[in-house]
Coordinates of C-alpha atoms in Angstrom, one line a residue:
M1 CA -64.9 54.3 113.7
N2 CA -64.4 55.8 117.2
I3 CA -61.3 58.0 117.2
E4 CA -59.8 59.7 120.3
R5 CA -59.0 63.3 119.4
P6 CA -56.4 65.1 121.6
V7 CA -57.6 68.3 123.2
G8 CA -55.5 71.5 123.4
A9 CA -52.9 72.8 121.0
L10 CA -50.5 70.3 119.5
A11 CA -46.7 70.8 119.5
S12 CA -45.9 72.8 116.4
E13 CA -42.3 71.5 115.9
R14 CA -40.1 68.7 116.8
Q15 CA -38.6 69.2 120.3
W16 CA -37.8 65.7 121.6
G17 CA -36.2 62.6 120.2
S18 CA -39.6 60.9 120.3
D19 CA -41.0 63.6 118.1
Y20 CA -38.5 62.7 115.5
L21 CA -39.2 59.0 115.9
A22 CA -43.0 59.7 115.5
D23 CA -42.3 61.5 112.3
L24 CA -40.3 58.6 111.1
I25 CA -43.2 56.2 111.8
R26 CA -45.6 58.5 109.9
Q27 CA -43.2 58.5 106.9
L28 CA -43.6 54.7 106.8
D29 CA -47.3 55.1 105.8
L30 CA -48.6 53.1 108.7
K31 CA -52.2 54.1 109.2
Y32 CA -52.7 52.4 112.6
L33 CA -50.5 51.5 115.6
A34 CA -51.8 48.9 118.1
I35 CA -50.4 49.5 121.5
N36 CA -50.4 48.2 125.1
P37 CA -48.8 51.1 126.9
G38 CA -45.8 51.0 129.2
A39 CA -43.3 53.4 130.8
S40 CA -40.6 52.6 128.2
L41 CA -42.8 54.0 125.5
R42 CA -43.9 57.1 127.4
G43 CA -41.9 59.5 125.3
L44 CA -43.1 58.1 122.0
H45 CA -46.6 57.8 123.2
D46 CA -46.6 61.5 124.1
S47 CA -45.3 62.4 120.7
L48 CA -47.8 60.3 118.8
V49 CA -50.6 62.1 120.7
N50 CA -49.5 65.6 121.5
Y51 CA -47.3 66.1 118.4
L52 CA -48.9 64.1 115.7
G53 CA -52.4 64.4 117.1
N54 CA -53.2 60.6 117.2
D55 CA -53.5 60.6 113.5
D56 CA -51.5 58.8 110.8
P57 CA -50.9 56.6 112.8
Q58 CA -53.9 56.3 115.0
L59 CA -53.4 54.5 118.3
L60 CA -55.5 51.5 119.0
L61 CA -55.4 50.6 122.7
C62 CA -55.1 46.8 123.4
L63 CA -55.3 45.0 126.7
H64 CA -52.5 42.6 125.9
E65 CA -49.4 42.7 123.7
E66 CA -50.4 39.4 122.0
H67 CA -53.7 41.0 121.0
A68 CA -51.9 44.0 119.5
I69 CA -49.7 41.7 117.3
A70 CA -52.6 39.6 116.3
I71 CA -54.6 42.6 115.2
A72 CA -51.7 43.7 112.9
H73 CA -51.6 40.1 111.7
G74 CA -55.3 40.1 110.7
Y75 CA -54.9 43.6 109.1
A76 CA -52.0 42.4 106.9
K77 CA -53.9 39.3 105.8
V78 CA -56.5 41.5 104.2
T79 CA -54.3 44.3 102.9
G80 CA -51.0 42.7 102.3
T81 CA -49.4 45.8 103.9
P82 CA -48.0 46.2 107.4
M83 CA -49.5 47.8 110.4
A84 CA -47.5 49.2 113.3
V85 CA -47.4 47.7 116.8
A86 CA -45.8 49.1 119.9
V87 CA -44.9 46.8 122.8
H88 CA -43.4 47.8 126.2
S89 CA -39.8 46.8 126.8
N90 CA -38.7 43.2 127.4
V91 CA -41.8 42.2 129.4
G92 CA -44.2 43.4 126.6
L93 CA -42.1 41.7 124.0
M94 CA -42.2 38.4 125.9
H95 CA -46.0 38.7 126.1
A96 CA -46.1 39.4 122.3
S97 CA -43.8 36.6 121.3
M98 CA -46.4 33.9 120.5
A99 CA -48.3 36.2 118.2
I100 CA -45.1 37.3 116.5
Y101 CA -44.3 33.7 115.8
N102 CA -47.7 33.3 114.2
A103 CA -47.0 36.3 112.0
W104 CA -43.6 34.9 111.1
C105 CA -44.9 31.5 110.1
D106 CA -47.7 33.1 108.1
R107 CA -45.2 35.4 106.3
V108 CA -47.1 38.6 106.9
P109 CA -45.5 42.1 107.0
M110 CA -45.5 44.0 110.3
V111 CA -43.4 46.8 111.9
I112 CA -43.1 46.3 115.7
V113 CA -41.7 49.2 117.7
G114 CA -40.3 48.4 121.2
A115 CA -38.3 50.3 123.8
T116 CA -35.8 49.6 126.5
G117 CA -33.7 51.3 129.0
P118 CA -32.3 53.6 129.8
V119 CA -29.4 51.7 128.3
D120 CA -27.1 54.0 130.3
A121 CA -27.2 52.5 133.8
A122 CA -26.6 55.9 135.4
Q123 CA -29.9 57.1 134.0
R124 CA -32.1 54.2 135.3
R125 CA -34.6 54.6 138.1
P126 CA -34.1 52.1 140.9
W127 CA -35.7 48.7 140.5
I128 CA -38.2 49.1 137.7
D129 CA -35.9 50.4 135.0
W130 CA -33.4 47.7 135.8
L131 CA -36.1 45.0 135.4
H132 CA -37.2 46.5 132.1
T133 CA -33.8 46.9 130.5
A134 CA -32.1 44.1 128.4
R135 CA -28.6 44.1 126.9
D136 CA -30.0 42.7 123.7
Q137 CA -33.7 42.9 123.7
G138 CA -34.2 41.8 120.1
K139 CA -32.6 38.5 120.9
L140 CA -36.0 37.5 122.5
V141 CA -37.6 37.2 119.0
R142 CA -34.6 37.3 116.6
D143 CA -35.1 33.7 115.6
F144 CA -38.6 34.4 114.2
I145 CA -38.5 37.9 112.7
K146 CA -36.8 39.1 109.5
W147 CA -34.7 41.8 111.1
D148 CA -34.2 43.9 114.2
D149 CA -32.2 46.9 115.3
Q150 CA -31.6 49.2 118.3
P151 CA -30.3 52.5 116.9
A152 CA -28.1 54.6 119.2
S153 CA -28.9 58.0 117.6
L154 CA -31.8 59.7 115.9
Q155 CA -29.8 59.8 112.7
A156 CA -29.3 56.1 112.8
A157 CA -33.0 55.6 113.7
G158 CA -34.0 57.2 110.4
E159 CA -32.1 54.6 108.4
S160 CA -33.3 51.8 110.6
A161 CA -36.9 52.7 110.2
L162 CA -36.7 52.8 106.4
R163 CA -34.7 49.6 106.3
A164 CA -37.3 47.9 108.6
Q165 CA -40.2 48.8 106.4
R166 CA -38.5 47.7 103.2
I167 CA -37.4 44.3 104.7
A168 CA -40.9 43.7 106.1
T169 CA -42.6 44.3 102.8
T170 CA -40.1 42.4 100.6
A171 CA -41.0 38.8 99.8
P172 CA -41.1 36.6 101.8
H173 CA -42.8 39.1 104.1
G174 CA -42.4 39.0 107.8
P175 CA -42.3 41.0 111.1
V176 CA -39.4 43.4 111.9
Y177 CA -38.6 44.9 115.3
L178 CA -37.2 48.3 116.2
C179 CA -36.1 49.0 119.8
F180 CA -35.7 52.6 120.9
D181 CA -33.9 53.4 124.1
V182 CA -35.9 55.6 126.6
S183 CA -33.0 58.1 126.6
L184 CA -33.1 58.4 122.8
Q185 CA -36.9 59.2 123.1
E186 CA -36.5 61.7 125.9
Q187 CA -33.4 63.6 124.7
A188 CA -33.8 67.1 123.2
C189 CA -34.0 67.2 119.4
D190 CA -32.9 69.9 117.0
P191 CA -36.1 70.8 115.0
A192 CA -33.9 71.2 112.0
L193 CA -32.6 67.6 112.1
P194 CA -33.5 66.4 108.6
L195 CA -35.8 63.4 108.1
P196 CA -34.7 60.9 105.4
D197 CA -36.8 61.2 102.2
P198 CA -38.5 57.8 101.7
S199 CA -38.8 58.5 98.0
R200 CA -35.0 58.3 97.7
F201 CA -34.9 54.8 99.2
A202 CA -36.7 52.7 96.6
Q203 CA -38.5 49.5 97.5
P204 CA -36.6 46.5 95.9
V205 CA -37.8 45.5 92.5
A206 CA -39.4 42.1 92.7
A207 CA -37.3 39.3 91.3
Y208 CA -38.3 38.0 87.9
P209 CA -37.8 34.4 86.9
D210 CA -35.0 33.4 84.6
P211 CA -36.3 33.4 81.0
D212 CA -34.5 30.2 80.1
A213 CA -36.0 28.4 83.1
V214 CA -39.4 29.8 82.3
Q215 CA -39.0 28.3 78.8
R216 CA -38.2 24.9 80.3
V217 CA -41.4 25.1 82.5
A218 CA -43.5 26.2 79.5
D219 CA -42.1 23.2 77.5
L220 CA -43.0 20.8 80.4
L221 CA -46.5 22.2 80.7
S222 CA -47.2 22.2 77.0
R223 CA -46.5 18.5 76.9
A224 CA -48.3 17.7 80.2
T225 CA -51.5 15.8 79.9
R226 CA -52.4 15.8 83.6
P227 CA -50.9 19.0 85.2
V228 CA -51.7 20.0 88.7
I229 CA -51.3 23.4 90.4
L230 CA -50.9 23.6 94.1
A231 CA -52.1 27.1 94.9
G232 CA -50.6 28.2 98.3
R233 CA -49.5 31.6 99.7
L234 CA -50.7 33.9 96.9
S235 CA -51.6 37.6 96.5
R236 CA -54.9 39.0 97.6
N237 CA -54.8 41.2 94.5
A238 CA -57.9 40.6 92.2
D239 CA -55.8 40.9 89.0
A240 CA -53.4 38.3 90.2
W241 CA -56.3 36.0 91.1
N242 CA -57.7 36.3 87.6
R243 CA -54.3 35.6 86.0
R244 CA -53.8 32.4 87.8
V245 CA -57.3 31.3 86.9
A246 CA -56.4 32.1 83.3
L247 CA -53.2 30.0 83.5
A248 CA -55.1 27.0 85.0
E249 CA -57.7 27.2 82.2
R250 CA -55.0 27.4 79.4
L251 CA -53.3 24.3 80.9
G252 CA -56.5 22.5 81.8
A253 CA -54.7 21.9 85.2
T254 CA -56.4 20.5 88.3
V255 CA -56.0 23.1 91.0
I256 CA -55.7 22.2 94.7
T257 CA -56.0 24.7 97.6
D258 CA -55.5 24.4 101.3
L259 CA -57.6 25.6 104.3
K260 CA -54.4 26.6 106.1
Q261 CA -54.0 29.3 103.5
A262 CA -56.3 32.1 102.3
A263 CA -58.5 31.6 99.3
A264 CA -56.2 31.3 96.2
F265 CA -58.6 30.0 93.5
P266 CA -62.4 29.9 93.0
T267 CA -63.6 26.8 94.6
R268 CA -66.6 26.5 92.3
H269 CA -64.4 26.4 89.2
P270 CA -64.5 23.0 87.5
L271 CA -60.7 22.6 87.6
H272 CA -60.7 23.0 91.4
V273 CA -60.8 20.0 93.7
P274 CA -62.1 20.3 97.3
M275 CA -59.9 22.3 99.6
T276 CA -57.1 20.4 101.4
V277 CA -55.6 17.4 99.7
G278 CA -58.4 14.9 100.2
Q279 CA -59.2 11.8 98.2
D280 CA -59.7 13.7 94.9
G281 CA -56.7 15.9 95.3
A282 CA -54.5 13.0 96.3
Q283 CA -55.5 11.0 93.3
A284 CA -54.8 14.1 91.1
L285 CA -51.3 14.3 92.5
R286 CA -50.7 10.5 91.9
D287 CA -51.9 10.8 88.3
A288 CA -50.1 14.1 87.6
D289 CA -47.2 14.3 85.1
V290 CA -46.3 17.9 86.1
I291 CA -46.9 19.6 89.4
L292 CA -46.6 23.4 89.6
A293 CA -46.3 24.3 93.3
L294 CA -47.0 28.0 93.8
D295 CA -45.7 28.8 97.3
W296 CA -47.5 25.8 98.6
L297 CA -47.2 25.4 102.4
D298 CA -45.2 22.2 103.0
P299 CA -45.1 20.7 99.6
A300 CA -42.7 17.9 100.6
G301 CA -45.1 16.9 103.4
T302 CA -48.0 16.9 101.1
I303 CA -46.2 14.6 98.6
K304 CA -45.1 12.3 101.5
V305 CA -48.6 11.9 102.9
V306 CA -50.1 11.2 99.5
G307 CA -47.5 8.5 98.9
E308 CA -48.0 6.9 102.3
R309 CA -51.7 6.5 101.6
G310 CA -51.4 5.1 98.2
A311 CA -49.2 5.1 95.1
A312 CA -46.2 7.4 95.2
V313 CA -46.2 10.8 93.4
T314 CA -43.9 10.5 90.4
A315 CA -44.6 13.8 88.6
T316 CA -42.0 16.4 87.6
I317 CA -42.2 19.1 90.2
V318 CA -41.8 22.8 89.6
H319 CA -41.5 24.7 92.8
C320 CA -42.0 28.5 92.9
S321 CA -41.5 30.2 96.2
P322 CA -39.2 32.8 97.8
E323 CA -39.6 30.9 101.1
Q324 CA -35.9 29.8 101.3
Y325 CA -34.9 33.4 102.1
S326 CA -36.7 33.1 105.4
H327 CA -35.5 29.7 106.5
R328 CA -33.6 29.7 109.8
G329 CA -32.1 27.2 112.2
W330 CA -34.1 27.7 115.3
S331 CA -37.7 27.1 114.0
M332 CA -38.6 24.1 111.9
D333 CA -41.4 26.1 110.2
H334 CA -39.6 25.7 106.9
Q335 CA -40.9 22.1 106.8
A336 CA -39.3 19.2 104.9
L337 CA -37.1 19.7 101.8
L338 CA -39.0 19.3 98.6
R339 CA -37.7 17.1 95.8
A340 CA -38.1 19.7 93.1
D341 CA -36.9 19.4 89.5
L342 CA -37.0 23.2 89.1
H343 CA -37.1 25.8 91.9
F344 CA -37.8 29.5 91.3
L345 CA -36.8 31.8 94.2
C346 CA -39.4 34.5 93.2
E347 CA -42.9 35.3 94.1
P348 CA -45.3 32.9 92.3
E349 CA -47.2 35.8 90.6
A350 CA -44.0 36.6 88.6
L351 CA -43.9 33.0 87.3
V352 CA -47.6 33.0 86.4
D353 CA -47.2 36.3 84.5
A354 CA -44.1 35.0 82.7
L355 CA -45.8 31.8 81.6
L356 CA -48.9 33.7 80.4
A357 CA -46.7 36.2 78.5
M358 CA -44.8 33.4 76.8
D359 CA -48.1 31.7 75.8
D360 CA -49.5 35.0 74.5
A361 CA -46.4 35.5 72.4
S362 CA -46.4 32.0 71.0
P363 CA -49.5 30.0 72.1
R364 CA -48.5 26.5 73.2
F365 CA -50.6 25.5 76.2
D366 CA -53.9 25.0 74.6
K367 CA -54.2 24.9 70.8
R368 CA -58.0 24.5 71.0
E369 CA -60.4 27.3 70.8
R370 CA -60.9 28.4 74.4
Q371 CA -64.5 28.2 75.6
P372 CA -66.0 30.1 78.5
V373 CA -65.7 28.1 81.7
Q374 CA -69.0 27.6 83.6
Q375 CA -68.9 27.6 87.4
R376 CA -69.5 24.2 89.0
V377 CA -72.8 24.2 90.9
R378 CA -72.3 22.6 94.3
K379 CA -74.9 20.1 95.3
L380 CA -76.3 21.5 98.5
D381 CA -77.1 19.4 101.4
P382 CA -80.8 19.4 102.5
A383 CA -81.3 22.2 105.0
P384 CA -80.9 20.9 108.5
A385 CA -84.1 20.4 110.6
D386 CA -84.9 23.3 112.9
D387 CA -84.2 21.2 115.9
A388 CA -81.0 19.7 114.5
A389 CA -78.1 19.8 117.0
L390 CA -75.1 21.9 115.9
S391 CA -72.4 19.6 114.5
I392 CA -69.6 21.5 112.8
R393 CA -71.2 20.7 109.5
V394 CA -74.6 21.9 110.6
L395 CA -73.0 25.0 112.0
A396 CA -71.3 25.7 108.6
Q397 CA -74.5 25.0 106.7
V398 CA -76.5 27.6 108.8
L399 CA -73.8 30.2 108.6
R400 CA -73.5 29.8 104.8
A401 CA -77.3 29.9 104.3
S402 CA -77.4 33.1 106.5
T403 CA -74.7 34.9 104.4
R404 CA -75.2 33.4 100.9
D405 CA -76.6 36.6 99.4
M406 CA -73.9 39.0 100.8
L407 CA -70.2 39.6 100.4
T408 CA -68.6 37.9 103.3
S409 CA -65.0 37.5 104.5
L410 CA -64.6 34.3 106.4
I411 CA -61.7 35.4 108.6
K412 CA -61.0 32.2 110.5
V413 CA -62.4 28.8 111.0
P414 CA -61.9 26.2 113.8
L415 CA -60.3 22.8 113.5
G416 CA -62.5 20.3 111.8
W417 CA -64.3 22.9 109.7
S418 CA -66.5 21.4 107.0
N419 CA -64.9 22.0 103.6
E420 CA -68.0 20.8 101.7
V421 CA -70.3 23.7 102.5
W422 CA -68.6 27.0 101.7
D423 CA -67.4 28.3 98.3
Y424 CA -64.8 31.0 97.8
D425 CA -65.1 33.2 94.7
A426 CA -62.7 36.0 95.4
P427 CA -59.4 36.6 97.3
L428 CA -61.0 38.1 100.4
D429 CA -63.7 35.4 100.8
F430 CA -61.5 33.4 103.1
L431 CA -58.3 34.5 105.0
G432 CA -56.8 31.1 106.1
K433 CA -55.3 30.1 109.4
D434 CA -52.9 31.8 111.8
G435 CA -49.5 30.5 110.7
G436 CA -48.0 29.1 113.9
A437 CA -51.1 27.0 115.0
G438 CA -51.1 28.5 118.5
I439 CA -54.3 29.0 120.4
G440 CA -55.4 32.6 121.2
S441 CA -54.8 34.3 117.8
G442 CA -58.4 34.2 116.6
P443 CA -59.9 37.2 118.4
G444 CA -57.1 39.6 117.6
M445 CA -56.8 38.5 113.9
A446 CA -60.6 38.9 113.6
I447 CA -60.4 42.5 114.9
G448 CA -57.5 43.3 112.6
A449 CA -59.2 41.9 109.5
A450 CA -62.4 43.8 110.4
L451 CA -60.4 47.0 110.7
A452 CA -59.0 46.5 107.2
L453 CA -62.3 45.5 105.7
Q454 CA -64.0 48.8 106.7
G455 CA -65.6 50.4 103.7
T456 CA -65.5 47.2 101.5
G457 CA -69.1 46.3 102.0
R458 CA -68.1 42.9 103.2
L459 CA -69.4 41.2 106.3
P460 CA -66.4 40.3 108.6
L461 CA -67.2 36.8 110.0
A462 CA -64.9 34.8 112.3
V463 CA -65.7 31.3 113.5
I464 CA -63.4 30.5 116.4
G465 CA -63.2 27.7 119.0
D466 CA -64.1 28.2 122.7
G467 CA -60.5 27.7 123.7
D468 CA -59.3 30.3 121.2
F469 CA -62.0 32.7 122.6
M470 CA -61.0 32.2 126.2
F471 CA -57.3 32.7 125.6
S472 CA -57.9 36.2 124.3
A473 CA -61.5 37.2 125.0
S474 CA -60.4 40.6 126.3
A475 CA -59.1 41.5 122.8
F476 CA -62.8 42.2 121.9
W477 CA -62.7 45.2 124.1
T478 CA -60.6 46.9 121.5
A479 CA -63.1 46.2 118.8
A480 CA -65.9 47.6 121.0
R481 CA -63.8 50.6 122.0
Y482 CA -63.2 51.6 118.4
R483 CA -66.7 50.7 117.1
L484 CA -65.4 48.0 114.7
P485 CA -68.2 46.0 113.1
L486 CA -67.5 42.3 113.4
L487 CA -69.5 39.1 113.8
V488 CA -67.9 36.3 115.8
V489 CA -69.3 32.8 116.2
V490 CA -67.8 30.7 118.9
A491 CA -67.9 27.0 118.0
N492 CA -68.2 25.9 121.7
N493 CA -67.7 22.2 122.3
S494 CA -66.6 22.8 125.9
T495 CA -63.4 20.8 125.5
Y496 CA -60.0 20.8 124.0
F497 CA -61.2 18.2 121.6
N498 CA -58.1 18.0 119.5
D499 CA -56.2 16.9 122.6
E500 CA -58.9 14.4 123.4
I501 CA -58.3 12.7 120.1
H502 CA -54.5 12.6 120.8
Q503 CA -55.2 11.1 124.3
E504 CA -57.5 8.5 122.7
R505 CA -54.9 7.5 120.1
I506 CA -52.0 7.2 122.6
A507 CA -54.2 5.1 125.0
R508 CA -55.2 2.7 122.2
R509 CA -51.6 2.5 121.0
R510 CA -50.6 1.5 124.6
G511 CA -53.5 -0.8 125.1
R512 CA -55.0 1.4 127.8
T513 CA -58.6 2.5 128.4
T514 CA -59.9 5.4 126.4
D515 CA -62.5 6.3 129.1
N516 CA -60.2 8.9 130.7
K517 CA -59.4 10.9 127.5
A518 CA -61.4 13.9 128.7
I519 CA -59.7 14.3 132.1
A520 CA -58.1 17.8 132.2
Q521 CA -59.6 18.6 128.8
T522 CA -63.2 19.6 129.3
M523 CA -64.2 23.2 130.2
T524 CA -67.3 22.2 132.3
D525 CA -68.3 22.2 136.0
P526 CA -68.7 25.2 135.9
A527 CA -69.6 25.8 132.3
I528 CA -68.0 29.0 130.9
D529 CA -70.5 31.8 130.3
I530 CA -69.2 32.9 126.9
P531 CA -72.0 35.4 126.2
A532 CA -71.4 37.1 129.6
I533 CA -67.7 37.4 128.9
A534 CA -68.4 38.9 125.5
R535 CA -70.9 41.4 126.9
A536 CA -68.3 42.4 129.5
Q537 CA -66.0 43.5 126.7
G538 CA -68.7 45.6 125.1
A539 CA -70.0 43.1 122.5
H540 CA -73.7 42.3 121.9
A541 CA -74.2 38.6 122.8
G542 CA -77.6 36.8 123.1
P543 CA -78.2 33.5 124.9
T544 CA -76.3 30.4 123.9
V545 CA -77.7 28.7 120.8
R546 CA -77.9 24.9 120.5
T547 CA -80.1 24.1 117.4
A548 CA -80.1 25.1 113.7
A549 CA -83.2 27.3 114.1
Q550 CA -81.7 29.1 117.1
L551 CA -78.5 29.8 115.3
N552 CA -80.3 31.0 112.2
A553 CA -82.3 33.5 114.3
A554 CA -79.2 34.7 116.1
M555 CA -77.4 35.2 112.8
Q556 CA -80.2 37.3 111.3
D557 CA -80.2 39.5 114.4
A558 CA -76.4 39.7 114.5
I559 CA -76.0 40.5 110.8
A560 CA -78.4 43.4 111.1
R561 CA -76.5 44.7 114.1
V562 CA -73.1 44.4 112.4
R563 CA -74.4 46.3 109.4
N564 CA -75.1 49.1 111.8
G565 CA -71.6 49.0 113.2
A566 CA -71.9 46.6 116.1
L567 CA -69.6 43.9 117.5
C568 CA -71.6 40.7 117.9
V569 CA -70.6 37.4 119.5
I570 CA -72.8 34.2 119.1
D571 CA -72.1 31.3 121.5
A572 CA -73.0 28.2 119.5
Q573 CA -72.9 25.0 121.5
V574 CA -71.5 22.4 119.1
L575 CA -71.1 18.7 119.3
P576 CA -67.6 17.4 119.7
G577 CA -66.3 16.0 116.5
Y578 CA -64.6 17.0 113.2
E579 CA -66.0 17.1 109.7
S580 CA -62.8 17.6 107.7

């Protein structure tokens, strides 16, 4: 990784308020800090470079605040731990707000550092400082973060920083925002001013489910003949993955996962039904006598849709999720209220562990001798012809064939991704969607995930739409600047196809022609030169590919380059249409 090393001697002791704040940030064990610089951060920026030496945290220059947040988002999806982001005053925070909303909806930890001021009007420069000062800057994002603060002293900043880190990393995770007044950063600081000792401020102990309630669930599951597990927002930890597989096997439970969330269960396991609640999953829910929802995203909506398309779901429902702690009044991301017969307000891993421990102590789930479970072998589609045009399914087939023999992290996929082609065997095989369903997150999230995947031996692969690419193409400059290996395939259908579908539906409903559905939707005349835009950011990008053979050749070349540390972008011209 390319690291900018400061020249000259570093400051040997704390002299300024921002030196103290920089030490606080270092104490939070935040390895990287993504930043789009601004005058409100000038003091802190100087301290991070000329006092800490641009190390622990290392600064990552981004060309837009939204990219900086998305990079931290992608990093957290891999590691489960927060990264730091610095955004300039109110204007930077407004730029960052969409990406913060994504992180909020996706429940990922993040520490955002902002600045304002000077709060004291007598200290402000004419014009610009007035524009970049807000009376309550945190209000801009308060409805979709876990906590914010604007400490008025260095001593108060110490407590705020520790509190912020602990709130961000306590389930349900989420972004937090700290705002430091310019005057606080630029005031003189006594070198002897003590820093708080993080070891004396313990992380909260995770909640454990009530034993009596666990007993009730164990009784339900021991009597169940058709149990179903909805595996949702779950830990990336390999041991936790293995424990939920063990629970499913003891129960003989059908397991359903969702493409909106990261891989939570091996998709080749015979107990797993295809990702998302399709026909098989819907029927399993209708037949179920007990449903165990493990932090499933929108369980009430899932049950409603299944019932609207067939027989109603009548199973006893056990819901395990700490989600309720993050439900607010401004955003409806909490989804509909689930009819749950039992609801545990703890992380689902705690309930899984408790159920396994109870079964270990007094086996009840499966009295039969447990046999080794054989992985289900997916029936592969015939390889597409060399001259086959790239539908989403053909695209997925070629990408899977190109990466089948290597550890790959599929960071992101576009709408309509084919679920029938790719299998996930480990927690980092697939990282899910972006939380808030806003366009433009893909490039930054791909970069953050690639940053976190360094040294794992995994190929970081992101498949993003052309709209997603164009919203945030300049984010890739950061990946090129810091020599982050990453492979990006742009599924380029030259249109906002999802909106074409909506325009067609509304026209049919109103008895109007559908011939005009593409007006103000297609990105043609002129066609966007995606490879040229990628090369302008420092990526390697060959010519646009349009057939299976061309894509396969481009993938072989790109994989070799990424293995040598390159950023590669492939522009794949795909046919409009969805597979899922």
